Amino acid sequence: VTLRSAWRRVESWHDELFVTKWRSALQREAGRQEEAFVAILYLSAFGIDDPSGFATLELTPELVDSFHRWHRQQGLDRFPATGVCC
Amino acid sequence: MPAIVVLVVVLGVFYLGWRYYSLYLAERVYVLDDGRRTPAHALTDGIDYVPTNKHVLFGHHFTSVAGAAPIVGPAIAVFWGWVPALVWVVLGTVFAAGVHDFGSIVVSVRNRAENIGTLTRTIINTRSRTLFLLIIFFLLTLVNAVFAVVIGNLFVANPGAVIPIVLEIPLAIAIGAYIHRTRTSALVPSLVGVAILYALILVGNAYPIELDGMAEAVGVGPRTLWIVLLFAYAFVASRIPVWILLQPRDYINSHQLFIALGVIFLGLLVGFDRIVAPAINTGLPEGTPNFFPFLFVTVACGAISGFHSLVASGTTSKQLDRESDARHVGYLGALGEGSLATGAILATTAGIAAVGMDWRETYPDFATAAGGAVGNFVAGIAGFASHLGVPEDLGRIFAAVVVISFAATTMDTGVRLQRYIIQEIGEMVGARPDGTDRAGAGGTFRRATRNLTAVTAMAVIVPLGLALAPGGGDAGFAFGRLWTLFGTTNQLTAGLALAVIAVYVTRRGRNPIAQLVPLVFLLTMTTWALILNLVDFVQEGDWLLAPLDLIILVLAGWLIVEAALALQRARKETAIEEDVPR
């Protein structure tokens, strides 16, 4: 065991013990922000007027996968409105 | 008696508890089965549900449950003598906390990692969910009040701690941003961060900050001013996303926890201090609360803490790799907290002698013991640190920084959680079944709880009022009384979790005696303490604490009834097999 590999092991042990919990919080926060963003982009799919729709319309095809994941997380296996996804 | 001998005996008993009692619980009571898929595997999402190595998960669990509370309670309780305090910590840890923490993880894991609040509803009944919310509301109110007083006292007594604590905020944010932006190992930045924090102790020692002048200008005491500033801080900090300040500071605290434990046990070993406190304090002055039942509510965390069930079922159960790991994580986590409480007892009965303090003068009466408990712990740690070559003044600031960091993080978390609880109570009283607001006060309250500023203000104002209650801002009797009330709510939370576990075990046709004995003991001591306190408050005309005590007493009575009914029902039911498919 070289000094370098021992140091790497200590680093890995430290990060697993102290950092992973916190990185999860960051991921959770990022996930929440993405969910909110996706939900806002697809407001019109829910029949709600979307004032930013004109500006964000071109983003929607890029985010169909995210939207699909989002509505499944919300408990809807298939999104009921036609022409959105599924 | 040499403190190291006591420590070795305590650790020996903890080992026996781990080796034999936790094995009995695992095999005969909880019947752990590694063939069963845990939620970490069944619901894995890479964020909350992540199968985690049991040693790492133990570290996460322990750093989440350990804080300032297992320090404060034992540091007060040694007033009755170090033996009663230690016996309760050891027996409570082995036979109550271990059962409670271990069982909370198991029951949650078998129910899709649901939290204890939801489990209360599904395992006992819907009414109990309301009971749970109310107990947690009072628990958080008292937590925020007592920790504000603790920090205020420490800032007044240790003005050298102000600079390190204030600068810990930007330091935590900077470390957080660095680790967030780089994907390299966090070890070196963490070591640098902790080194900077402790280097700031030298700066704080050279430039102590006292608020006497400012306090005099506004016509209040410096402790009162600190408490108001702390709640203003909590109001702002609790509205910032957790990953900006709370998480990075909690991260620094995790390192500090291990450093502090290292200083206690190494200092004890090197210094070979003797315990200078009486084994049983026979010279108690008139008016001292009886140690039966008050010892058992004064030491809540450190012997058994309901807060652990929130962590065990909230995050730990989502990361359990195998069912058998619950024993390692839950039972050992409780023993870790018991070790911290033992460290607090030894610091306040042996460590203080190393800095030349006389125990009898330090603990002359219960009021002084309660108000000065944390200061005595700080002095004791300085005593242990002095054996390791740390000058006493720096050792005191180091210990104050550790305790204040824990307490401030608890306040920040407490205000956040209180916000959610108030919002849930708002939903309960103000929502119609169709989701619209009810007419009248309920609906108005519900609308108010949806406003972030209004709900944060509600979460802050009630504990601020309690902390500033007459005497509450001073290191006086009110703190001891607030602390025992906090202990009662914590024990009630533990009682509720134990009732859930006992019903779960009974329904499976197994003997719930391991849960019932601590449950009955806790409820008896809690109710007894609440009644004695109530009589005192009424006789003294304390119309702030008397109604609070009465409400908590009603909750205790409600809990006793619900637990008894649920257990009776469970006994009559046919034993069922486990409810989570393989």
XYZ file of C-alpha atoms in Angstrom:
668
model
C 0.000 0.000 0.000
C 1.577 3.258 -1.107
C 1.142 6.503 0.758
C -0.845 7.881 -2.167
C -3.307 4.971 -2.222
C -3.720 5.159 1.568
C -4.495 8.882 1.253
C -7.013 8.153 -1.512
C -8.722 5.629 0.772
C -8.906 8.170 3.584
C -10.361 10.728 1.156
C -12.925 8.267 -0.100
C -13.913 7.222 3.431
C -14.185 10.864 4.511
C -16.327 11.834 1.527
C -18.615 8.861 1.944
C -19.077 9.596 5.635
C -19.425 13.347 5.546
C -20.190 14.539 2.016
C -22.687 12.100 0.492
C -25.471 13.188 2.853
C -24.984 16.727 1.791
C -24.647 15.980 -1.928
C -28.022 14.211 -1.659
C -29.506 17.442 -0.329
C -28.044 19.288 -3.302
C -29.439 16.699 -5.725
C -32.829 16.864 -4.012
C -32.848 20.649 -4.321
C -31.768 20.484 -7.981
C -34.526 17.930 -8.627
C -37.095 20.177 -6.968
C -36.029 23.164 -9.052
C -36.169 21.110 -12.239
C -39.620 19.810 -11.337
C -40.870 23.338 -10.758
C -39.306 24.487 -14.025
C -40.819 21.620 -16.012
C -44.220 22.153 -14.425
C -44.145 25.844 -15.333
C -43.101 25.095 -18.926
C -46.046 22.754 -19.330
C -48.665 24.975 -17.684
C -50.702 25.082 -20.893
C -50.913 21.264 -20.885
C -53.007 21.630 -17.739
C -55.277 24.199 -19.372
C -53.702 27.055 -17.421
C -52.787 30.270 -19.231
C -49.030 30.424 -19.564
C -47.820 34.021 -19.908
C -44.310 32.842 -20.734
C -45.541 30.281 -23.267
C -44.530 32.290 -26.317
C -40.950 32.581 -25.102
C -40.584 29.011 -23.883
C -42.526 27.162 -26.568
C -39.406 26.088 -28.438
C -38.052 24.418 -25.248
C -40.975 22.042 -24.836
C -39.925 19.349 -27.359
C -36.519 19.220 -25.651
C -38.105 18.625 -22.281
C -40.692 15.959 -23.108
C -38.593 13.293 -21.372
C -38.285 15.444 -18.248
C -42.014 16.118 -18.296
C -42.748 12.404 -18.670
C -40.546 11.645 -15.661
C -42.195 14.482 -13.735
C -45.816 13.356 -14.204
C -44.839 9.762 -13.314
C -43.278 11.061 -10.098
C -46.530 12.897 -9.389
C -48.410 9.598 -9.600
C -49.744 9.811 -13.184
C -48.410 6.849 -15.148
C -49.951 8.234 -18.348
C -50.527 11.933 -18.879
C -54.235 12.328 -19.713
C -54.005 15.220 -22.233
C -53.305 14.177 -25.796
C -50.433 15.516 -27.827
C -48.157 16.221 -24.861
C -46.342 12.972 -24.208
C -47.030 9.247 -23.652
C -12.660 7.758 41.612
C -10.626 8.159 38.394
C -12.935 9.231 35.589
C -11.248 6.865 33.165
C -12.382 3.887 35.285
C -15.981 5.111 35.062
C -15.621 5.532 31.317
C -14.239 2.012 30.875
C -17.088 0.527 32.962
C -19.690 2.483 30.966
C -18.210 1.402 27.642
C -18.113 -2.189 28.968
C -21.835 -2.093 29.802
C -22.543 -0.548 26.404
C -20.613 -3.411 24.792
C -22.660 -6.002 26.700
C -25.864 -4.231 25.676
C -24.753 -4.269 22.067
C -23.485 -7.853 22.138
C -26.430 -9.499 23.905
C -29.484 -7.247 24.242
C -29.429 -5.866 20.719
C -28.952 -9.429 19.442
C -32.032 -10.519 21.410
C -33.981 -7.622 19.890
C -32.751 -8.452 16.390
C -33.521 -12.174 16.577
C -36.526 -12.454 18.877
C -38.348 -9.120 18.799
C -37.781 -7.520 15.408
C -36.886 -10.805 13.644
C -34.626 -9.199 11.073
C -34.483 -10.913 7.714
C -31.853 -10.065 5.114
C -33.928 -11.837 2.470
C -36.412 -8.966 2.601
C -35.770 -6.061 0.206
C -35.290 -2.780 2.002
C -36.835 0.446 0.617
C -33.309 1.584 -0.312
C -33.366 -1.191 -2.946
C -37.090 -1.344 -3.715
C -37.495 2.410 -4.194
C -33.933 3.400 -5.063
C -33.695 6.884 -6.611
C -30.055 7.831 -6.037
C -31.061 10.710 -3.765
C -33.129 9.710 -0.750
C -33.337 5.962 -1.250
C -29.746 4.807 -1.545
C -28.380 1.487 -0.215
C -25.543 2.608 2.047
C -22.700 0.791 3.779
C -23.684 0.215 7.436
C -20.593 1.967 8.864
C -21.198 5.025 6.695
C -24.900 5.020 7.556
C -24.020 4.797 11.240
C -21.891 7.934 10.748
C -24.784 9.750 9.045
C -27.264 8.676 11.707
C -24.998 9.485 14.655
C -24.028 12.938 13.394
C -27.715 13.712 12.774
C -28.906 12.720 16.249
C -26.009 13.998 18.371
C -26.094 17.673 19.275
C -26.196 20.005 22.247
C -29.118 18.330 24.071
C -27.194 15.226 25.309
C -24.676 17.691 26.734
C -27.041 20.087 28.539
C -29.278 17.529 30.302
C -26.503 15.442 31.908
C -24.577 18.629 32.791
C -27.626 19.740 34.841
C -28.453 16.286 36.228
C -25.092 15.761 37.955
C -26.495 18.162 40.544
C -28.219 15.122 42.119
C -24.825 13.349 42.108
C -22.895 11.705 39.306
C -24.114 8.165 40.061
C -27.881 8.750 39.514
C -27.156 10.719 36.335
C -24.786 8.065 35.018
C -27.020 5.131 35.945
C -29.948 6.715 34.067
C -27.762 7.485 31.049
C -26.394 3.921 30.927
C -29.629 2.031 31.639
C -31.653 4.426 29.510
C -29.261 4.031 26.592
C -29.073 0.227 26.769
C -32.701 -0.607 27.574
C -34.682 2.361 26.233
C -32.817 4.389 23.594
C -31.373 1.310 21.886
C -34.806 -0.340 21.688
C -36.409 2.904 20.504
C -33.859 3.921 17.848
C -33.373 0.380 16.533
C -37.137 -0.277 16.511
C -37.945 3.016 14.774
C -35.678 2.051 11.884
C -37.117 -1.482 11.664
C -40.786 -0.433 11.694
C -40.111 2.306 9.140
C -38.144 -0.044 6.862
C -41.004 -2.566 6.953
C -43.425 0.219 5.957
C -41.783 1.667 2.849
C -39.525 3.925 4.958
C -42.468 6.036 6.124
C -41.743 8.608 8.812
C -42.898 8.193 12.394
C -45.764 10.686 11.967
C -47.284 8.663 9.128
C -46.564 5.408 10.966
C -48.454 6.737 13.978
C -51.509 7.134 11.758
C -51.176 3.810 9.959
C -50.209 1.676 12.958
C -52.187 3.313 15.798
C -54.967 5.517 14.324
C -55.685 8.824 12.549
C -56.297 10.649 15.842
C -52.753 9.858 16.926
C -51.411 11.766 13.969
C -52.955 14.928 15.454
C -51.426 14.025 18.805
C -48.057 13.583 17.112
C -48.254 16.991 15.426
C -49.142 18.722 18.701
C -46.349 17.007 20.659
C -43.825 17.928 17.969
C -45.120 21.524 17.940
C -44.433 21.901 21.670
C -41.152 19.985 21.404
C -39.865 22.376 18.727
C -41.141 25.448 20.566
C -39.252 24.428 23.689
C -36.153 23.327 21.742
C -35.881 26.743 20.114
C -36.479 28.556 23.412
C -33.942 26.581 25.469
C -31.234 26.619 22.836
C -31.563 30.384 22.381
C -31.002 30.756 26.146
C -28.070 28.303 26.009
C -26.370 30.258 23.215
C -27.128 33.613 24.867
C -25.551 32.420 28.120
C -22.490 31.098 26.302
C -21.958 34.306 24.322
C -22.149 36.385 27.504
C -19.783 34.073 29.397
C -17.425 33.484 26.435
C -17.253 36.687 24.355
C -14.213 35.206 22.609
C -16.542 32.741 20.855
C -18.441 35.488 19.013
C -15.958 36.052 16.164
C -15.449 32.318 15.349
C -19.204 31.684 15.428
C -20.116 34.709 13.298
C -17.362 34.006 10.761
C -18.321 30.323 10.687
C -21.337 31.403 8.608
C -19.392 32.757 5.567
C -16.819 29.992 6.078
C -19.519 27.326 5.833
C -21.020 28.993 2.761
C -17.571 29.174 1.122
C -16.754 25.515 1.855
C -20.207 24.589 0.599
C -19.738 26.506 -2.645
C -16.269 25.016 -3.176
C -17.387 21.437 -2.669
C -20.483 22.066 -4.760
C -18.492 23.459 -7.692
C -15.627 20.970 -7.677
C -15.949 17.217 -7.843
C -12.655 16.580 -6.098
C -12.448 15.007 -2.642
C -13.693 17.229 0.175
C -11.087 16.057 2.688
C -8.501 18.815 2.185
C -11.038 21.701 1.981
C -12.738 20.312 5.088
C -9.483 20.117 7.034
C -8.613 23.647 5.911
C -12.108 24.866 6.892
C -11.936 23.347 10.362
C -8.369 24.672 10.789
C -9.549 28.193 9.825
C -12.450 27.912 12.283
C -10.110 26.968 15.119
C -7.590 29.632 14.042
C -10.441 32.118 14.468
C -10.533 31.093 18.130
C -7.194 32.895 18.521
C -8.720 35.986 16.891
C -11.822 35.724 19.072
C -9.671 35.392 22.167
C -7.724 38.523 21.210
C -10.871 40.481 20.327
C -13.752 39.372 22.548
C -17.083 40.948 21.620
C -19.469 41.998 24.357
C -22.822 43.641 23.812
C -23.060 45.315 27.226
C -22.950 48.857 25.833
C -25.510 48.197 23.121
C -27.751 46.323 25.567
C -27.569 49.188 28.034
C -28.474 51.629 25.275
C -31.686 49.733 24.484
C -32.419 49.094 28.149
C -32.100 45.313 28.311
C -29.521 42.837 29.588
C -26.842 41.545 27.192
C -28.269 37.996 27.360
C -31.696 39.251 26.355
C -30.190 41.168 23.448
C -28.326 38.049 22.297
C -31.544 36.037 22.419
C -33.395 38.604 20.296
C -30.503 38.666 17.800
C -30.456 34.854 17.686
C -34.127 34.655 16.816
C -33.643 37.369 14.176
C -30.852 35.196 12.771
C -33.045 32.075 12.925
C -35.835 33.965 11.137
C -33.507 34.819 8.244
C -31.394 31.615 8.207
C -34.418 29.324 8.195
C -35.646 30.971 4.967
C -32.400 30.350 3.091
C -32.294 27.087 1.087
C -30.799 24.310 3.248
C -27.886 23.662 0.915
C -26.529 27.217 1.185
C -25.976 27.456 4.945
C -27.648 24.743 7.021
C -26.100 21.749 5.259
C -22.522 23.100 5.048
C -22.604 24.185 8.682
C -24.007 20.849 9.704
C -21.140 19.357 7.721
C -18.570 21.357 9.743
C -20.420 20.339 12.923
C -20.059 16.662 12.005
C -16.293 17.119 12.048
C -16.482 19.096 15.288
C -18.468 16.298 16.957
C -15.683 13.783 16.422
C -13.007 16.330 17.390
C -14.866 17.142 20.639
C -15.328 13.457 21.497
C -11.613 12.933 20.785
C -10.656 15.805 23.111
C -12.909 14.465 25.904
C -11.688 10.885 25.817
C -8.010 11.636 25.053
C -7.877 14.379 27.685
C -9.449 12.024 30.187
C -6.905 9.338 29.395
C -3.884 11.655 29.528
C -4.989 13.708 32.548
C -6.288 10.766 34.620
C -8.704 13.204 36.313
C -10.596 12.111 39.401
C -14.291 12.747 39.862
C -14.683 15.537 42.407
C -18.496 15.569 42.571
C -20.317 13.496 45.202
C -21.592 10.102 44.029
C -24.999 11.048 45.469
C -25.532 14.652 46.462
C -26.863 14.451 50.007
C -26.502 18.164 50.642
C -29.368 19.282 48.424
C -30.708 22.679 49.454
C -34.381 23.251 50.241
C -36.613 23.576 47.195
C -34.538 21.271 44.986
C -36.763 19.199 42.679
C -36.758 15.501 43.611
C -34.603 13.369 41.383
C -37.608 11.051 41.093
C -39.106 12.036 38.598
C -37.128 15.113 37.506
C -33.848 13.336 36.736
C -35.652 11.339 34.040
C -36.952 14.388 32.224
C -33.826 16.473 32.777
C -31.744 13.886 30.934
C -33.827 13.188 27.857
C -31.349 13.088 24.971
C -28.444 10.998 26.188
C -30.725 8.434 27.848
C -33.623 8.301 25.365
C -34.782 10.900 22.877
C -37.914 10.973 20.749
C -36.105 13.160 18.248
C -34.116 10.081 17.165
C -37.284 8.429 15.867
C -37.728 11.371 13.481
C -34.213 10.874 12.083
C -34.414 7.059 12.136
C -37.659 7.003 10.171
C -37.059 10.179 8.170
C -33.724 9.534 6.489
C -31.875 6.520 7.930
C -34.529 3.935 7.032
C -34.382 5.063 3.378
C -30.702 4.164 3.152
C -30.585 0.830 4.950
C -28.860 -1.719 2.726
C -29.939 -4.851 4.648
C -32.378 -5.320 7.506
C -29.642 -6.650 9.791
C -27.832 -3.291 9.432
C -30.613 -1.700 11.517
C -29.012 -3.195 14.627
C -25.639 -1.698 13.801
C -26.978 1.734 12.868
C -29.839 2.161 15.366
C -28.471 0.497 18.480
C -24.902 1.746 18.018
C -26.245 5.241 17.246
C -27.972 5.231 20.647
C -24.755 4.036 22.318
C -22.867 6.876 20.571
C -25.277 9.410 22.038
C -24.953 7.742 25.448
C -21.157 8.082 25.151
C -21.517 11.813 24.471
C -23.784 12.155 27.532
C -21.220 10.224 29.591
C -18.561 12.643 28.328
C -20.743 15.557 29.520
C -21.099 13.945 32.972
C -17.348 13.398 33.258
C -16.562 16.936 32.012
C -18.811 18.484 34.685
C -17.694 16.220 37.515
C -13.996 15.653 36.744
C -12.903 18.040 33.978
C -13.859 21.174 35.898
C -11.360 20.314 38.638
C -8.566 20.514 36.064
C -9.290 24.239 35.656
C -9.400 24.771 39.410
C -13.183 24.980 39.853
C -14.736 23.764 43.083
C -17.693 21.469 42.398
C -19.724 22.516 45.453
C -19.353 26.186 44.543
C -20.243 25.442 40.923
C -23.366 23.452 41.821
C -24.699 25.207 44.969
C -28.401 24.916 44.066
C -30.605 23.679 41.208
C -31.120 27.168 39.745
C -27.389 27.786 39.388
C -26.808 24.191 38.261
C -29.367 24.518 35.477
C -28.386 28.005 34.352
C -24.669 27.290 34.467
C -24.695 23.697 33.193
C -23.386 24.426 29.718
C -20.780 26.819 31.095
C -19.606 24.025 33.394
C -19.389 21.634 30.447
C -17.325 24.224 28.568
C -15.002 24.562 31.573
C -14.719 20.766 31.857
C -13.748 20.421 28.205
C -11.184 23.185 28.699
C -9.848 21.068 31.575
C -9.530 17.979 29.380
C -8.033 20.042 26.545
C -5.455 21.502 28.940
C -4.012 17.980 29.356
C -3.419 17.989 25.615
C -1.486 21.264 25.781
C -4.331 23.661 24.903
C -4.343 26.806 27.085
C -7.441 27.045 29.282
C -8.821 30.251 27.734
C -8.583 28.798 24.224
C -10.030 25.487 25.439
C -13.082 27.288 26.801
C -13.663 29.113 23.528
C -13.179 25.857 21.592
C -15.840 24.098 23.684
C -18.181 27.110 23.476
C -17.787 27.153 19.679
C -18.667 23.440 19.502
C -21.783 23.772 21.673
C -22.974 27.015 20.036
C -22.479 25.528 16.543
C -24.640 22.526 17.496
C -27.285 24.669 19.191
C -27.477 27.237 16.366
C -27.927 24.482 13.781
C -30.632 22.951 15.965
C -32.408 26.325 16.121
C -32.211 26.781 12.356
C -33.566 23.261 11.778
C -36.118 23.699 14.557
C -37.606 26.854 13.042
C -37.800 25.181 9.618
C -39.532 22.093 11.014
C -41.845 24.238 13.113
C -42.947 26.006 9.928
C -43.989 22.692 8.375
C -45.762 21.631 11.561
C -47.691 24.931 11.752
C -48.652 24.545 8.084
C -49.872 20.993 8.750
C -51.867 22.203 11.742
C -53.263 24.950 9.469
C -54.374 22.264 6.990
C -55.903 20.256 9.823
C -57.987 23.086 11.267
C -58.613 25.228 8.191
C -59.122 22.937 5.182
C -62.422 21.553 3.953
C -62.444 18.032 2.465
C -62.522 19.574 -1.026
C -59.312 21.495 -0.269
C -60.843 24.964 0.068
C -60.551 27.155 3.171
C -63.086 26.772 5.964
C -65.008 29.860 7.007
C -63.913 31.642 10.183
C -60.719 31.519 12.212
C -59.598 28.108 10.923
C -59.629 29.273 7.308
C -57.904 32.549 8.187
C -55.211 30.659 10.071
C -54.722 28.288 7.139
C -54.351 31.226 4.743
C -51.808 32.844 7.075
C -49.732 29.655 7.268
C -49.359 29.672 3.484
C -47.453 32.963 3.722
C -43.755 32.178 4.296
C -43.073 35.344 6.294
C -46.165 34.915 8.468
C -45.531 31.242 9.202
C -41.824 31.853 9.966
C -42.834 34.679 12.313
C -45.242 32.302 14.101
C -42.440 29.740 14.416
C -40.126 32.350 15.928
C -42.359 34.494 18.142
C -43.688 31.769 20.468
C -40.263 30.394 21.528
C -38.869 33.950 21.674
C -41.608 34.819 24.171
C -40.755 31.774 26.262
C -37.014 32.471 26.163
C -37.616 36.060 27.293
C -40.097 35.117 30.000
C -39.181 36.609 33.383
C -35.984 34.938 34.481
C -35.704 33.061 31.207
C -33.037 35.392 29.880
C -30.927 34.949 32.980
C -29.041 31.876 34.028
C -31.799 31.344 36.535
C -34.475 28.928 37.647
C -36.670 29.544 34.630
C -34.125 27.855 32.387
C -34.188 24.706 34.512
C -37.980 24.656 34.318
C -38.027 25.281 30.582
C -35.472 22.509 30.204
C -37.559 20.005 32.163
C -40.603 20.938 30.049
C -38.512 20.357 26.934
C -37.480 16.999 28.430
C -41.116 16.015 28.973
C -42.074 16.730 25.348
C -39.019 14.847 24.127
C -39.950 11.871 26.315
C -43.544 12.021 25.049
C -42.264 11.869 21.467
C -40.176 8.846 22.447
C -43.240 7.376 24.184
C -45.294 7.737 21.026
C -42.598 6.029 18.934
C -42.270 3.237 21.525
C -46.069 2.778 21.435
C -45.940 2.458 17.628
C -43.132 -0.119 17.867
C -44.904 -2.023 20.676
C -48.148 -2.242 18.656
C -46.192 -3.371 15.612
C -44.425 -6.106 17.604
C -47.625 -7.207 19.378
C -49.507 -7.537 16.084
C -46.882 -10.012 14.976
C -47.485 -12.176 18.018
C -44.190 -11.325 19.698
C -43.488 -10.197 23.222
C -43.475 -6.351 23.427
C -41.988 -6.250 26.953
C -38.772 -4.599 25.652
C -40.884 -1.628 24.482
C -43.506 -1.658 27.225
C -41.121 -1.329 30.183
C -39.429 1.867 28.907
C -42.796 3.144 27.622
C -44.547 2.779 30.988
C -41.509 4.132 32.840
C -41.243 7.190 30.581
C -44.940 7.995 30.697
C -45.017 7.623 34.486
C -42.002 9.885 35.037
C -43.206 12.438 32.493
C -46.733 12.653 33.866
C -45.470 12.786 37.443
C -43.024 15.606 36.599
C -45.718 17.532 34.727
C -48.138 17.297 37.667
C -45.499 18.438 40.190
C -44.477 21.299 37.897
C -48.097 22.314 37.376
C -48.734 22.522 41.113
C -45.613 24.674 41.519
C -46.487 26.966 38.609
C -50.020 27.534 39.908
C -48.845 28.151 43.476
C -46.281 30.651 42.218
C -48.757 32.301 39.830
C -46.588 31.565 36.784
C -49.340 31.992 34.212
C -47.016 31.525 31.263
C -45.615 28.102 32.111
C -48.701 26.763 33.943
C -50.964 26.630 30.835
C -48.083 25.252 28.765
C -47.494 22.539 31.339
C -51.220 21.768 31.470
C -51.426 21.391 27.680
C -48.443 19.014 27.657
C -50.031 17.086 30.546
C -53.230 16.706 28.516
C -51.157 15.430 25.582
C -49.466 12.937 27.936
C -52.871 11.699 29.126
C -54.073 11.436 25.537
C -50.960 9.450 24.606
C -51.474 7.043 27.514
C -55.080 6.399 26.431
C -54.185 5.933 22.739
C -51.260 3.635 23.529
C -53.365 1.501 25.907
C -56.251 1.209 23.432
C -53.977 0.393 20.506
C -52.113 -2.272 22.477
C -55.350 -3.830 23.682
C -56.637 -3.987 20.099
C -53.336 -5.411 18.868
C -53.445 -8.199 21.481
C -56.887 -9.266 20.313
C -55.920 -9.374 16.647
C -54.660 -12.543 15.052
C -50.903 -12.441 14.642
C -50.014 -11.281 11.150
C -47.031 -11.946 8.972
C -44.859 -9.098 7.753
C -46.641 -6.583 5.564
C -43.980 -5.792 2.962
C -43.623 -8.283 0.093
C -40.217 -9.722 -0.640
